[in-house]
Amino acid sequence: MAARREGTKTLVPGMPQNIYDQTDFFLGYSRLQRSVLGLAGAPEWPALRAMLPPLSGLRVLDLGCGFGAFARWAREAGAVSVLGVDLSENMLARARAETHDAAVVYRRGDIEQLELDADSFDVVYSSLALHYVANLAAVCALVRRVLTAGGAFVFSVEHPVFTAPRHPVWQRDAAGVAAWPLNHYLDESARVTDWIAPGVVKQHRCIATYVNTLLDHGMRLTRLVEWAPDATLIAHHPDWADEPHRPPFLLIGAQRP
Amino acid sequence: MAARREGTKTLVPGMPQNIYDQTDFFLGYSRLQRSVLGLAGAPEWPALRAMLPPLSGLRVLDLGCGFGAFARWAREAGAVSVLGVDLSENMLARARAETHDAAVVYRRGDIEQLELDADSFDVVYSSLALHYVANLAAVCALVRRVLTAGGAFVFSVEHPVFTAPRHPVWQRDAAGVAAWPLNHYLDESARVTDWIAPGVVKQHRCIATYVNTLLDHGMRLTRLVEWAPDATLIAHHPDWADEPHRPPFLLIGAQRP
């Protein structure tokens, strides 16, 4: 559920690419648990939801809205309006088909170059989209500008220890204990991985860069969550047993003062 | 340079232990570059110094003052007074012997149980001490209480990706590329490592816990630095070449609002 931009040098600068509109990738993505089940299929969702303010009466912006699951939930939770932005026509087509609510608007756009009115949203939300974005500073500047005073910015990204390695494959010692081969952590640049389709490009950046870019744009940090499934989730999904060794997701809460 | 507490269950609860007063460890520690050269021997010091406010006219508290190198520097930088606290008699004896300045006071104490007046310091500093502390919340509560409004808390710890693994030994693939075997990241508990002496106990906790514990005690985060040597340092210390794969130190700046 994410707008994205290819980070490779062969692409035209400033021309966002969008793997979610490549048919093979889109079909594969559509079969993921979180695509089929929506928020109920995203195990980190309860933790992210807990970082949101009560949405009653608030105007919400969703950066990388995907199929619109969050937009529809936000309306059920009392938001007066939701603007969902995504780069993918495929995602937006399904979002529009599944949403029957005049207070939810979907717009195609590159979240690094959005034009929106200042002080026009009370909450900005983004789920697993910003690790595709090359220019995080532009997004933080946008969020700071469009949020009202006291407004919240709550987002998730793939955790930097997850995105850093050049060969992200679990290693096992003789006793079968898993270890994640962390390297290149401080090398902030594109990572090309095979996820659903070969050659998916994500932007690796450090935790400190996520945090300091927010601070440098006048935001206040309110919460940091390094998320992995807990014992209850693992009991239902034994294949997630290694995840707590290196959290797959980083959740960040911030506020415009 | 650190007060510390053994985290093992065989020790009397509430009775801090102190490996810096064990002769073999102390002698080994005293031979480290940072012990011989002081701040000039601590490669992360310039980054930590850059996070401090100008000290002119300020009252400074140093938690885990060790040999007093920072206390003496703070006075040269204009601090009106420095209180250095450490658990180690060995460290404090050398600190006192090397400091000839009535405005620097050293006190033996457990930084988890210090009694100090409220609003009595403008800056609290701590270098590589808090990863020995079992009760981080107690330290954050202390810092919040003793700082004046607008006061700064600047500290370094071993980076959580450094402290997490159960077997913290570099792995190398067939091409010789190093990887750090990250595991047990979310298992916040004591880690026993062989560092200078066997059986050194450190408290592993996540980045999120350092940050959220500060926030939960009314502090505001001002900066996060995941430190590893840069190319210039590595050119002088080729044995540090792998460090940027997983930063060894985490530096945190916070402010009492």
XYZ file of C-alpha atoms in Angstrom:
514
model
C 0.000 0.000 0.000
C 2.460 2.569 -1.133
C 3.403 5.218 -3.601
C 6.952 4.636 -4.682
C 9.834 5.816 -6.795
C 12.547 3.717 -8.341
C 15.935 4.740 -7.005
C 17.987 3.491 -9.937
C 20.150 5.793 -11.971
C 18.756 4.616 -15.303
C 15.425 6.251 -14.593
C 14.623 9.807 -15.563
C 15.245 12.045 -12.520
C 12.039 13.430 -11.127
C 9.937 10.853 -12.945
C 8.471 8.593 -10.264
C 8.212 4.951 -11.187
C 5.628 2.680 -9.739
C 6.085 -1.019 -9.395
C 2.520 -1.321 -8.085
C 1.354 -0.643 -11.643
C 3.438 -3.492 -13.061
C 0.964 -6.321 -13.579
C 2.962 -9.207 -12.102
C 3.860 -7.238 -9.000
C 0.333 -5.948 -8.531
C -1.183 -9.416 -8.801
C 1.339 -10.791 -6.316
C 0.797 -7.883 -3.934
C -2.970 -8.329 -4.198
C -2.609 -11.874 -2.869
C -0.773 -10.822 0.302
C -2.653 -11.327 3.541
C -2.762 -7.575 4.137
C -4.199 -6.971 0.675
C -6.897 -9.603 1.026
C -7.858 -8.890 4.628
C -7.102 -5.141 4.787
C -6.087 -3.785 8.174
C -6.981 -7.100 9.827
C -4.256 -8.702 7.732
C -1.575 -6.248 8.852
C -0.209 -7.550 12.165
C 1.389 -4.214 13.075
C -1.888 -2.335 12.641
C -3.005 -2.470 16.313
C 0.294 -0.881 17.350
C 0.010 1.813 14.696
C -3.636 2.462 15.545
C -2.676 2.939 19.201
C -0.424 5.827 18.160
C -3.255 7.733 16.475
C -5.348 10.347 18.286
C -9.119 9.824 18.416
C -10.133 10.702 14.850
C -13.591 12.035 15.595
C -14.085 15.318 13.752
C -10.597 15.338 12.238
C -9.377 15.784 8.658
C -7.024 12.986 7.663
C -4.382 12.664 4.937
C -3.110 9.182 4.004
C 0.201 9.165 2.108
C 0.386 5.949 0.087
C -3.246 4.986 0.621
C -3.148 1.780 -1.440
C -6.520 0.029 -1.499
C -8.059 2.567 0.898
C -8.443 0.265 3.906
C -7.182 2.912 6.307
C -9.265 5.670 4.689
C -12.455 3.663 5.210
C -11.461 2.774 8.780
C -10.694 6.423 9.556
C -14.199 7.408 8.472
C -15.714 4.689 10.646
C -13.587 6.062 13.480
C -15.173 9.465 13.038
C -12.887 11.399 10.679
C -14.842 14.090 8.823
C -12.807 13.652 5.664
C -9.960 11.586 4.294
C -7.702 12.359 1.364
C -5.848 9.277 0.152
C -2.868 9.799 -2.140
C -1.099 7.105 -4.103
C 1.011 6.864 -7.224
C -0.570 3.652 -8.419
C -3.585 3.732 -10.717
C -4.162 0.056 -9.942
C -4.335 0.722 -6.223
C -6.553 3.775 -6.638
C -8.958 1.988 -8.965
C -9.559 -0.709 -6.370
C -9.709 1.883 -3.571
C -12.399 3.806 -5.416
C -14.335 0.637 -6.215
C -14.375 -0.395 -2.563
C -15.220 3.016 -1.090
C -18.727 4.437 -1.176
C -18.283 7.613 0.786
C -18.220 11.161 -0.576
C -16.009 12.261 2.317
C -13.192 10.030 1.105
C -11.285 11.402 -1.873
C -8.482 9.576 -3.654
C -5.918 11.453 -5.671
C -3.103 10.178 -7.825
C 0.123 11.892 -6.876
C 3.782 11.615 -6.006
C 3.996 12.152 -2.245
C 7.349 13.876 -2.694
C 5.754 16.591 -4.815
C 2.225 17.042 -3.488
C 0.574 20.417 -3.538
C -1.840 20.826 -0.663
C -3.076 23.779 1.370
C -1.238 24.719 4.556
C -2.898 23.859 7.888
C -5.497 21.711 6.147
C -5.147 18.352 7.982
C -5.288 17.309 11.621
C -3.694 13.894 11.083
C -1.249 12.612 8.488
C -0.903 8.847 8.264
C 1.362 6.675 6.135
C 1.727 2.905 6.177
C 4.831 1.277 4.666
C 5.214 3.929 1.987
C 8.053 6.210 3.061
C 10.807 3.627 2.582
C 10.074 3.997 -1.154
C 10.549 7.758 -1.025
C 13.921 9.180 -2.057
C 13.373 12.646 -0.624
C 12.239 12.223 2.968
C 12.937 15.884 3.718
C 10.368 16.920 1.110
C 7.754 14.703 2.750
C 8.536 16.050 6.242
C 8.321 19.625 4.936
C 4.960 18.818 3.347
C 3.628 17.208 6.509
C 4.758 20.119 8.677
C 3.076 22.555 6.317
C -0.272 20.799 5.866
C -0.733 19.874 9.550
C -2.583 22.148 11.919
C -0.908 23.112 15.203
C -1.004 20.094 17.503
C -1.656 17.788 14.549
C -0.269 14.259 14.483
C 1.939 12.447 11.968
C 1.900 8.665 12.431
C 3.698 6.385 10.013
C 5.319 3.014 9.551
C 8.297 1.970 7.437
C 10.343 -1.138 7.078
C 12.791 -1.095 9.982
C 16.297 0.044 9.018
C 17.884 -3.149 10.358
C 15.547 -4.978 7.996
C 16.405 -2.871 4.942
C 20.158 -2.420 5.524
C 21.749 -5.755 4.538
C 23.013 -6.366 1.039
C 22.062 -10.041 1.410
C 18.997 -10.090 3.678
C 18.784 -13.819 4.307
C 18.615 -15.414 7.755
C 21.754 -17.254 8.825
C 21.640 -20.213 11.222
C 24.359 -21.444 13.532
C 24.996 -25.113 14.311
C 22.370 -24.992 17.070
C 19.785 -23.610 14.643
C 19.706 -20.138 16.185
C 18.872 -17.512 13.588
C 20.868 -14.343 13.038
C 20.177 -11.501 10.640
C 23.318 -10.579 8.670
C 23.331 -6.859 9.407
C 25.703 -4.790 7.315
C 25.887 -1.468 5.454
C 23.611 0.056 8.096
C 25.116 3.533 7.711
C 25.114 3.360 3.906
C 21.899 5.251 3.200
C 20.966 4.480 -0.380
C 18.712 2.345 -2.539
C 18.414 -1.380 -1.913
C 17.222 -3.682 -4.663
C 15.465 -6.784 -3.378
C 13.339 -9.539 -4.791
C 10.003 -9.109 -3.060
C 6.992 -10.410 -4.987
C 8.822 -9.371 -8.175
C 12.561 -9.120 -8.819
C 14.233 -5.734 -8.646
C 12.047 -3.929 -6.116
C 13.859 -0.761 -5.032
C 13.580 0.584 -1.479
C 15.429 3.441 0.165
C 17.433 2.396 3.185
C 17.951 5.073 5.782
C 18.888 4.945 9.464
C 16.503 5.369 12.376
C 18.379 8.550 13.238
C 17.631 9.982 9.792
C 13.895 9.362 10.120
C 13.932 11.024 13.541
C 16.270 13.925 12.797
C 14.537 14.815 9.520
C 11.297 15.180 11.452
C 13.003 17.289 14.135
C 14.748 19.431 11.512
C 11.364 20.259 10.010
C 9.924 21.482 13.263
C 8.130 18.299 14.295
C 8.239 16.885 17.823
C 8.794 13.167 18.325
C 6.070 11.542 20.417
C 6.708 7.781 20.069
C 9.026 5.234 18.512
C 7.990 1.581 18.192
C 10.265 -1.160 16.907
C 7.628 -3.691 16.002
C 7.812 -7.453 15.747
C 5.138 -10.064 16.401
C 4.651 -11.004 20.042
C 4.316 -14.517 21.429
C 0.556 -14.615 20.792
C 0.957 -13.730 17.120
C 3.826 -16.181 16.725
C 1.677 -18.932 18.217
C -0.724 -18.349 15.316
C 2.048 -17.827 12.748
C 4.979 -20.089 13.647
C 6.828 -18.916 10.519
C 7.201 -15.506 12.207
C 9.221 -16.963 15.088
C 12.493 -15.312 14.029
C 11.056 -11.821 13.547
C 11.797 -10.546 17.093
C 15.497 -11.090 16.362
C 15.315 -7.996 14.136
C 12.072 -6.003 14.056
C 10.643 -5.778 10.528
C 8.779 -2.494 11.073
C 9.504 0.887 12.596
C 6.515 2.965 13.711
C 6.960 6.664 14.423
C 4.654 9.196 16.015
C 5.281 12.929 15.764
C 3.403 16.127 16.397
C 3.435 19.608 14.961
C 3.968 21.848 18.001
C 34.037 5.431 32.367
C 30.902 4.239 33.979
C 29.002 3.397 37.079
C 27.462 0.001 36.654
C 25.371 -2.717 38.194
C 25.611 -6.413 37.616
C 22.360 -7.729 36.242
C 22.754 -11.302 37.396
C 20.292 -12.915 39.710
C 22.940 -14.163 42.129
C 23.667 -10.646 43.304
C 21.870 -8.973 46.156
C 19.032 -6.850 44.732
C 19.701 -3.155 45.166
C 23.381 -3.720 45.808
C 25.207 -2.288 42.814
C 28.263 -4.160 41.710
C 31.165 -2.510 40.015
C 33.504 -4.271 37.675
C 35.631 -1.115 37.436
C 36.806 -1.846 40.969
C 37.959 -5.358 40.057
C 41.714 -5.069 39.657
C 42.165 -7.007 36.414
C 39.337 -5.165 34.683
C 40.488 -1.787 35.928
C 44.046 -2.340 34.748
C 42.808 -3.465 31.336
C 40.394 -0.557 31.086
C 43.145 1.860 32.061
C 45.169 0.766 29.052
C 42.421 1.538 26.532
C 43.100 4.392 24.152
C 40.277 6.436 25.662
C 41.650 5.917 29.167
C 45.184 6.918 28.229
C 44.298 9.834 25.946
C 41.059 10.999 27.592
C 38.514 12.636 25.299
C 41.058 12.704 22.456
C 41.078 8.927 22.564
C 37.295 8.633 22.237
C 36.501 8.790 18.520
C 32.820 9.567 19.101
C 33.624 12.555 21.313
C 33.448 15.237 18.571
C 29.922 14.060 17.673
C 28.856 14.045 21.328
C 30.457 17.455 21.954
C 28.531 18.884 18.981
C 25.273 17.941 20.737
C 26.118 19.958 23.861
C 25.032 23.575 24.314
C 27.761 26.176 24.951
C 28.706 25.433 28.572
C 29.702 28.949 29.588
C 28.108 29.762 32.935
C 26.310 26.419 33.223
C 26.176 23.836 36.027
C 26.998 20.377 34.742
C 26.299 16.883 36.068
C 28.294 13.936 34.660
C 26.720 10.516 35.300
C 29.488 7.921 35.185
C 32.334 10.429 35.238
C 35.155 7.874 35.202
C 38.570 9.535 35.221
C 37.058 13.028 35.017
C 38.171 13.866 31.481
C 34.809 15.384 30.598
C 34.539 17.246 33.908
C 37.869 18.969 33.288
C 36.954 19.729 29.671
C 33.593 21.184 30.752
C 35.368 23.588 33.079
C 37.719 24.657 30.312
C 34.626 25.199 28.157
C 33.252 27.618 30.733
C 31.038 25.551 33.035
C 30.800 27.181 36.462
C 30.680 23.842 38.237
C 30.762 20.133 37.516
C 29.556 17.288 39.689
C 30.964 13.962 38.556
C 29.314 10.811 39.884
C 30.687 7.304 39.586
C 30.377 4.033 41.421
C 34.042 3.141 41.134
C 36.492 4.173 43.841
C 39.318 3.381 41.428
C 37.933 5.749 38.817
C 37.220 8.503 41.341
C 40.667 8.241 42.935
C 42.314 8.855 39.592
C 39.771 11.577 38.717
C 40.566 13.426 41.934
C 44.304 13.024 41.447
C 44.121 14.507 37.965
C 41.759 17.392 38.779
C 42.965 20.534 40.539
C 39.827 22.638 40.493
C 37.570 23.428 43.439
C 34.584 23.808 41.067
C 34.765 20.135 40.137
C 33.378 17.785 42.757
C 33.408 14.009 42.500
C 30.959 11.894 44.420
C 30.698 8.155 44.758
C 27.165 7.041 44.013
C 24.830 4.716 42.189
C 23.314 6.769 39.381
C 20.052 4.839 39.736
C 19.643 6.080 43.302
C 21.184 9.538 43.412
C 19.768 12.201 45.660
C 20.230 15.661 44.196
C 18.309 18.919 44.428
C 15.628 19.658 41.856
C 16.406 22.247 39.157
C 20.071 22.285 40.129
C 21.818 21.529 36.807
C 21.709 23.084 33.341
C 23.325 20.138 31.567
C 23.417 16.430 32.337
C 26.012 14.410 30.451
C 26.733 10.698 30.434
C 29.235 8.806 28.316
C 28.890 5.041 27.865
C 27.422 4.512 31.324
C 23.683 4.001 30.885
C 23.974 0.599 29.195
C 25.161 -0.657 32.591
C 22.076 0.715 34.326
C 19.194 -1.679 35.016
C 16.620 0.999 35.824
C 16.688 3.516 32.984
C 13.370 5.001 34.114
C 14.930 5.954 37.453
C 17.747 7.752 35.657
C 15.346 9.603 33.355
C 13.228 10.643 36.322
C 16.357 11.909 38.091
C 17.523 13.841 35.033
C 14.107 15.426 34.509
C 14.034 16.489 38.154
C 17.527 17.931 38.481
C 17.512 19.799 35.144
C 16.385 23.389 34.926
C 13.750 24.319 32.311
C 15.407 24.254 28.902
C 18.289 22.181 30.259
C 20.010 19.577 28.101
C 20.619 15.859 28.581
C 23.269 14.481 26.249
C 24.449 10.900 26.521
C 26.008 7.996 24.690
C 25.476 4.269 25.064
C 26.543 1.220 23.171
C 24.198 0.965 20.195
C 21.419 -1.598 20.630
C 22.397 -3.454 17.453
C 25.834 -3.772 19.032
C 24.571 -5.083 22.372
C 21.739 -7.328 21.140
C 23.429 -10.460 19.756
C 24.021 -13.484 21.935
C 27.198 -14.204 19.952
C 28.530 -10.806 18.908
C 31.236 -11.944 16.498
C 31.602 -10.707 12.921
C 30.671 -13.234 10.256
C 32.262 -13.186 6.805
C 30.854 -14.502 3.560
C 32.917 -16.174 0.840
C 33.736 -12.766 -0.638
C 35.015 -11.551 2.741
C 32.115 -9.166 3.343
C 31.406 -8.756 7.037
C 27.987 -9.105 8.624
C 26.989 -8.619 12.229
C 24.864 -11.543 13.467
C 21.937 -9.537 14.818
C 19.507 -11.453 16.954
C 17.466 -11.124 20.167
C 17.067 -7.411 19.439
C 13.675 -7.193 21.186
C 14.827 -9.268 24.164
C 15.640 -6.465 26.580
C 17.757 -7.981 29.315
C 21.299 -8.392 30.543
C 24.051 -9.477 28.159
C 27.205 -11.080 29.490
C 30.235 -10.479 27.279
C 33.958 -10.892 27.550
C 35.288 -7.344 27.263
C 38.641 -6.743 28.935
C 37.567 -9.291 31.553
C 35.205 -12.248 31.219
C 31.639 -11.886 32.408
C 31.029 -8.185 31.895
C 27.289 -7.538 32.219
C 25.536 -4.881 30.138
C 21.843 -4.114 29.826
C 20.545 -4.447 26.281
C 17.572 -2.285 25.461
C 16.095 -1.098 22.156
C 16.509 2.348 20.648
C 12.773 2.819 21.128
C 13.120 2.184 24.866
C 15.831 4.813 25.266
C 13.692 7.306 23.363
C 10.300 6.482 24.873
C 11.609 6.414 28.437
C 12.868 9.958 27.946
C 9.532 11.033 26.435
C 7.573 9.325 29.210
C 9.507 11.368 31.764
C 8.642 14.678 30.158
C 11.818 15.132 28.128
C 11.841 16.263 24.495
C 14.074 14.510 22.000
C 16.430 16.875 20.185
C 18.855 14.583 18.328
C 19.677 10.968 17.624
C 23.073 9.953 16.241
C 23.987 6.417 15.240
C 27.741 6.765 15.332
C 30.435 4.852 13.517
C 33.847 6.019 12.346
C 33.878 7.880 9.029
C 36.293 7.310 6.161
C 38.890 9.679 7.632
C 38.961 7.855 10.956
C 39.066 4.484 9.233
C 42.027 5.627 7.143
C 43.886 6.114 10.436
C 42.433 2.968 12.059
C 42.009 0.309 9.355
C 40.822 -2.160 11.997
C 37.645 -0.059 12.328
C 36.663 -0.664 8.682
C 33.687 -2.894 9.551
C 32.170 -0.565 12.156
C 29.828 1.307 9.741
C 28.096 -2.012 9.070
C 26.551 -1.705 12.549
C 27.158 1.491 14.513
C 28.828 0.781 17.862
C 27.452 3.863 19.644
C 24.120 5.612 19.997
C 24.190 9.291 20.989
C 21.020 10.951 22.234
C 20.193 14.584 22.896
C 17.138 15.619 24.879
C 15.823 18.728 26.552
C 13.640 19.468 29.525
C 10.857 21.673 28.097
